[in-house]
């Protein structure tokens, strides 16, 4: 027993644990500040109540996981054995060529609960209908082989007209296409085009955020030149994506070719805001700064507009998986 | 503060007198009967004596109202712990309240049966702490905080309070805590 | 009685000695392993009950984003034997926590045993785990693997090795806590903003076991560092909301077969630290593993600390939302620093 007594005391000594009791002087009292490390907010929208726990934290990390699979159950209209979200060899953050860590950064993570009030008066019942883990800000590389994704992913695609034209293959008889290709590759060759892509059903070009395997331009979506004139954008507006095709350019792509996604704007360093993962027992509208996001039943991932930007070239070719382990099966 | 100083004194005495017993001495100790304990610990319930009689010179103005509900930090005790010599301090601050229990028992007991078959194999002595049925808390509270210095009187003192835990009323419990040596001493 | 006195005095000497002198590593290295087993016999615990009678257990000093005071109140917290009926049957329904053969244990361990050379490690462990009959190790999860077939980019070589594909079973032979030694536990809490409580949330756990969990602490470079293992299994976790009076409760959200096995830090190579800085903010860090040797990495990725989370099924009002799996998650670096919101 001797060893224990002496030993435990020693451990604490080694760790320099000091404990002191002292009086407090009056003039020093002003140095106390309350820290808002944890904030709890209650909000009410219609018959929904929300309680949000926000943690004032700056987090940086490099982590990898063999499998992230949320909500594996049979869902009508979806393949047997599929899941709401399934990502293999998932990672946040990356490793630079010089062996240093390029961490994934998160600011102010929060957990939020959603309650629905059913009935009224004395019989009003509170149902817990949703929970989400959100990030005030997120920035960095998200890597993985995405097999299924349920949610709202808004991708901004940008690039020069010259590159876009190179992807257009017009039939000899299609004069409209040929004319457009001439414009895109000529007059607008050095202009920056932009397009919005969402989770999509590749067979019809309709948006489909449930167990999606593809991302692309939904039917009716047009290209635009953000810095272009109204007339330019009017002309572009004539051509819209239909059935995953715009001016003979393919506009839908399998998610699996995007092996690493940049969360946030990698050019300006601006983080993505409003990213969250959630689970709902029914469709719940989550609110962030007045903007509502409809989340469908089951597991759900939200990456709002501007959260992911990718070039046309990356959209067509896919993105290369970055190194996420010091001994990486994709590299070594 | 009175109670704290008192309890500190109690703590210091055995600590200074703490000397390991050699194995010989331990072997000669035999378990006898038991001990029945009741306790009532009050920490700065209405502020300490310094708040009433403390010095007022040199800026140490201690005269303040320390009623049960006041949150004035001069009224409670403080413990600061440091886990990194060059870092800041983790603080339990403004510790106040009254804690009482009745019927905590201490005894040694031989276990050689029961425990779903574990007892027979065990066949040794344990120290049994019989937990009191009730713990009474009377406005016990403390604040968890981080500070750049152990004492509020240190130069450049800064502290950020994170949250305060309050306990009032009765905690019910039952059972025994059994303690016994393990490993190879 | 006298025999145990040194133990009781322990807490005292910790708080009493104000000017502590560090002990050199050589002295610490000589410590022999000897520990203190702890078993809770016929144990039940209940706090915060009878709020109407003035009982309270709450956390204040928190605000919402508008700066209004928020109080997180706990209206009941309990630990009891199985069949507690969500906290209705606590006192009189006790449970044994820990076994005489597999107790909770406080021990000063020779670090060489744990691969932390020349250190005395203060270790607190829950009842230990055994090697599972079907999992083949001390994990409760029986895993199926698949070979990698992807490339990092078209035209580049196919990735090597295999990874977890899915959880195919749960191996309870890993646990040393037996069926009757897995308690029920629960908490009812409500959020009060500026004096108004809107709804309360209850969570109840049945068949809980924390076998295999550990905390290891030691000192190095004038700093306390540690490794953590959090391992918990529960037959069910039930969540539901009620109105502010705790009545008219809504549908149960039930997690069945909830398992978390999380190891943070790997000896001295990946220390876990908790620090407070001069501005009053704190930092929790799981050390970076950058700049180590190839053999370290090989061992780290094959046998290093990992986290697995599995929920067998989530059901809400009779509807199933299936299983959830996060497997072989490895934290190669994590630093979380608090900041004022």
PDB file of N, CA and C in Angstrom, chain C residues 64-97:
ATOM      1  N   UNK C  64     -27.905  33.178 -23.890  1.00  0.00           N
ATOM      2  CA  UNK C  64     -28.198  32.919 -25.298  1.00  0.00           C
ATOM      3  C   UNK C  64     -27.499  33.997 -26.125  1.00  0.00           C
ATOM      4  N   UNK C  65     -27.695  33.975 -27.454  1.00  0.00           N
ATOM      5  CA  UNK C  65     -26.925  34.901 -28.286  1.00  0.00           C
ATOM      6  C   UNK C  65     -27.350  36.347 -28.066  1.00  0.00           C
ATOM      7  N   UNK C  66     -28.506  36.576 -27.443  1.00  0.00           N
ATOM      8  CA  UNK C  66     -28.906  37.947 -27.130  1.00  0.00           C
ATOM      9  C   UNK C  66     -28.417  38.363 -25.744  1.00  0.00           C
ATOM     10  N   UNK C  67     -27.717  37.467 -25.059  1.00  0.00           N
ATOM     11  CA  UNK C  67     -27.169  37.821 -23.755  1.00  0.00           C
ATOM     12  C   UNK C  67     -28.111  37.567 -22.594  1.00  0.00           C
ATOM     13  N   UNK C  68     -29.297  36.983 -22.878  1.00  0.00           N
ATOM     14  CA  UNK C  68     -30.219  36.682 -21.779  1.00  0.00           C
ATOM     15  C   UNK C  68     -29.732  35.446 -21.024  1.00  0.00           C
ATOM     16  N   UNK C  69     -29.952  35.397 -19.709  1.00  0.00           N
ATOM     17  CA  UNK C  69     -29.480  34.253 -18.947  1.00  0.00           C
ATOM     18  C   UNK C  69     -30.230  32.969 -19.283  1.00  0.00           C
ATOM     19  N   UNK C  70     -29.486  31.876 -19.359  1.00  0.00           N
ATOM     20  CA  UNK C  70     -30.069  30.565 -19.644  1.00  0.00           C
ATOM     21  C   UNK C  70     -29.662  29.619 -18.518  1.00  0.00           C
ATOM     22  N   UNK C  71     -30.607  28.857 -18.039  1.00  0.00           N
ATOM     23  CA  UNK C  71     -30.304  27.860 -17.010  1.00  0.00           C
ATOM     24  C   UNK C  71     -30.624  26.483 -17.568  1.00  0.00           C
ATOM     25  N   UNK C  72     -29.634  25.602 -17.497  1.00  0.00           N
ATOM     26  CA  UNK C  72     -29.818  24.218 -17.927  1.00  0.00           C
ATOM     27  C   UNK C  72     -30.115  23.430 -16.654  1.00  0.00           C
ATOM     28  N   UNK C  73     -31.360  23.038 -16.493  1.00  0.00           N
ATOM     29  CA  UNK C  73     -31.759  22.387 -15.245  1.00  0.00           C
ATOM     30  C   UNK C  73     -31.865  20.889 -15.413  1.00  0.00           C
ATOM     31  N   UNK C  74     -31.367  20.158 -14.415  1.00  0.00           N
ATOM     32  CA  UNK C  74     -31.513  18.705 -14.426  1.00  0.00           C
ATOM     33  C   UNK C  74     -32.602  18.365 -13.417  1.00  0.00           C
ATOM     34  N   UNK C  75     -33.728  17.842 -13.894  1.00  0.00           N
ATOM     35  CA  UNK C  75     -34.802  17.544 -12.948  1.00  0.00           C
ATOM     36  C   UNK C  75     -34.736  16.116 -12.440  1.00  0.00           C
ATOM     37  N   UNK C  76     -33.939  15.268 -13.059  1.00  0.00           N
ATOM     38  CA  UNK C  76     -33.641  13.968 -12.466  1.00  0.00           C
ATOM     39  C   UNK C  76     -32.404  13.381 -13.113  1.00  0.00           C
ATOM     40  N   UNK C  77     -31.556  12.806 -12.279  1.00  0.00           N
ATOM     41  CA  UNK C  77     -30.412  12.044 -12.768  1.00  0.00           C
ATOM     42  C   UNK C  77     -30.364  10.774 -11.935  1.00  0.00           C
ATOM     43  N   UNK C  78     -30.347   9.627 -12.578  1.00  0.00           N
ATOM     44  CA  UNK C  78     -30.376   8.399 -11.793  1.00  0.00           C
ATOM     45  C   UNK C  78     -29.478   7.314 -12.373  1.00  0.00           C
ATOM     46  N   UNK C  79     -29.049   6.416 -11.473  1.00  0.00           N
ATOM     47  CA  UNK C  79     -28.375   5.178 -11.852  1.00  0.00           C
ATOM     48  C   UNK C  79     -29.052   4.081 -11.041  1.00  0.00           C
ATOM     49  N   UNK C  80     -29.499   3.026 -11.696  1.00  0.00           N
ATOM     50  CA  UNK C  80     -30.228   1.979 -10.988  1.00  0.00           C
ATOM     51  C   UNK C  80     -30.072   0.657 -11.720  1.00  0.00           C
ATOM     52  N   UNK C  81     -30.654  -0.394 -11.136  1.00  0.00           N
ATOM     53  CA  UNK C  81     -30.633  -1.690 -11.777  1.00  0.00           C
ATOM     54  C   UNK C  81     -31.569  -1.715 -12.979  1.00  0.00           C
ATOM     55  N   UNK C  82     -31.532  -2.803 -13.734  1.00  0.00           N
ATOM     56  CA  UNK C  82     -32.397  -2.883 -14.900  1.00  0.00           C
ATOM     57  C   UNK C  82     -33.852  -2.934 -14.440  1.00  0.00           C
ATOM     58  N   UNK C  83     -34.732  -2.478 -15.297  1.00  0.00           N
ATOM     59  CA  UNK C  83     -36.139  -2.389 -14.927  1.00  0.00           C
ATOM     60  C   UNK C  83     -36.434  -1.142 -14.119  1.00  0.00           C
ATOM     61  N   UNK C  84     -35.637  -0.105 -14.312  1.00  0.00           N
ATOM     62  CA  UNK C  84     -35.859   1.133 -13.560  1.00  0.00           C
ATOM     63  C   UNK C  84     -37.087   1.882 -14.075  1.00  0.00           C
ATOM     64  N   UNK C  85     -37.613   1.417 -15.200  1.00  0.00           N
ATOM     65  CA  UNK C  85     -38.806   2.050 -15.766  1.00  0.00           C
ATOM     66  C   UNK C  85     -38.612   3.552 -15.938  1.00  0.00           C
ATOM     67  N   UNK C  86     -37.552   3.892 -16.645  1.00  0.00           N
ATOM     68  CA  UNK C  86     -37.213   5.276 -16.968  1.00  0.00           C
ATOM     69  C   UNK C  86     -37.171   6.167 -15.727  1.00  0.00           C
ATOM     70  N   UNK C  87     -36.545   5.640 -14.680  1.00  0.00           N
ATOM     71  CA  UNK C  87     -36.304   6.466 -13.494  1.00  0.00           C
ATOM     72  C   UNK C  87     -37.401   6.417 -12.459  1.00  0.00           C
ATOM     73  N   UNK C  88     -38.453   5.613 -12.696  1.00  0.00           N
ATOM     74  CA  UNK C  88     -39.541   5.529 -11.721  1.00  0.00           C
ATOM     75  C   UNK C  88     -39.172   4.590 -10.569  1.00  0.00           C
ATOM     76  N   UNK C  89     -38.284   3.633 -10.823  1.00  0.00           N
ATOM     77  CA  UNK C  89     -37.952   2.599  -9.842  1.00  0.00           C
ATOM     78  C   UNK C  89     -36.436   2.596  -9.614  1.00  0.00           C
ATOM     79  N   UNK C  90     -35.975   3.504  -8.753  1.00  0.00           N
ATOM     80  CA  UNK C  90     -34.528   3.672  -8.570  1.00  0.00           C
ATOM     81  C   UNK C  90     -34.070   3.139  -7.212  1.00  0.00           C
ATOM     82  N   UNK C  91     -34.462   3.839  -6.113  1.00  0.00           N
ATOM     83  CA  UNK C  91     -34.069   3.383  -4.781  1.00  0.00           C
ATOM     84  C   UNK C  91     -34.838   2.092  -4.497  1.00  0.00           C
ATOM     85  N   UNK C  92     -34.134   1.049  -4.111  1.00  0.00           N
ATOM     86  CA  UNK C  92     -34.769  -0.256  -3.944  1.00  0.00           C
ATOM     87  C   UNK C  92     -34.563  -1.149  -5.152  1.00  0.00           C
ATOM     88  N   UNK C  93     -33.936  -0.594  -6.186  1.00  0.00           N
ATOM     89  CA  UNK C  93     -33.663  -1.378  -7.393  1.00  0.00           C
ATOM     90  C   UNK C  93     -32.176  -1.244  -7.725  1.00  0.00           C
ATOM     91  N   UNK C  94     -31.319  -1.779  -6.853  1.00  0.00           N
ATOM     92  CA  UNK C  94     -29.883  -1.518  -6.991  1.00  0.00           C
ATOM     93  C   UNK C  94     -29.196  -2.420  -8.007  1.00  0.00           C
ATOM     94  N   UNK C  95     -27.918  -2.116  -8.229  1.00  0.00           N
ATOM     95  CA  UNK C  95     -27.121  -2.850  -9.206  1.00  0.00           C
ATOM     96  C   UNK C  95     -25.679  -2.908  -8.694  1.00  0.00           C
ATOM     97  N   UNK C  96     -24.957  -3.956  -9.013  1.00  0.00           N
ATOM     98  CA  UNK C  96     -23.527  -4.011  -8.722  1.00  0.00           C
ATOM     99  C   UNK C  96     -22.763  -3.436  -9.901  1.00  0.00           C
ATOM    100  N   UNK C  97     -21.899  -2.485  -9.626  1.00  0.00           N
ATOM    101  CA  UNK C  97     -21.060  -1.921 -10.684  1.00  0.00           C
ATOM    102  C   UNK C  97     -19.625  -2.359 -10.442  1.00  0.00           C
TER     103      UNK C  97
END
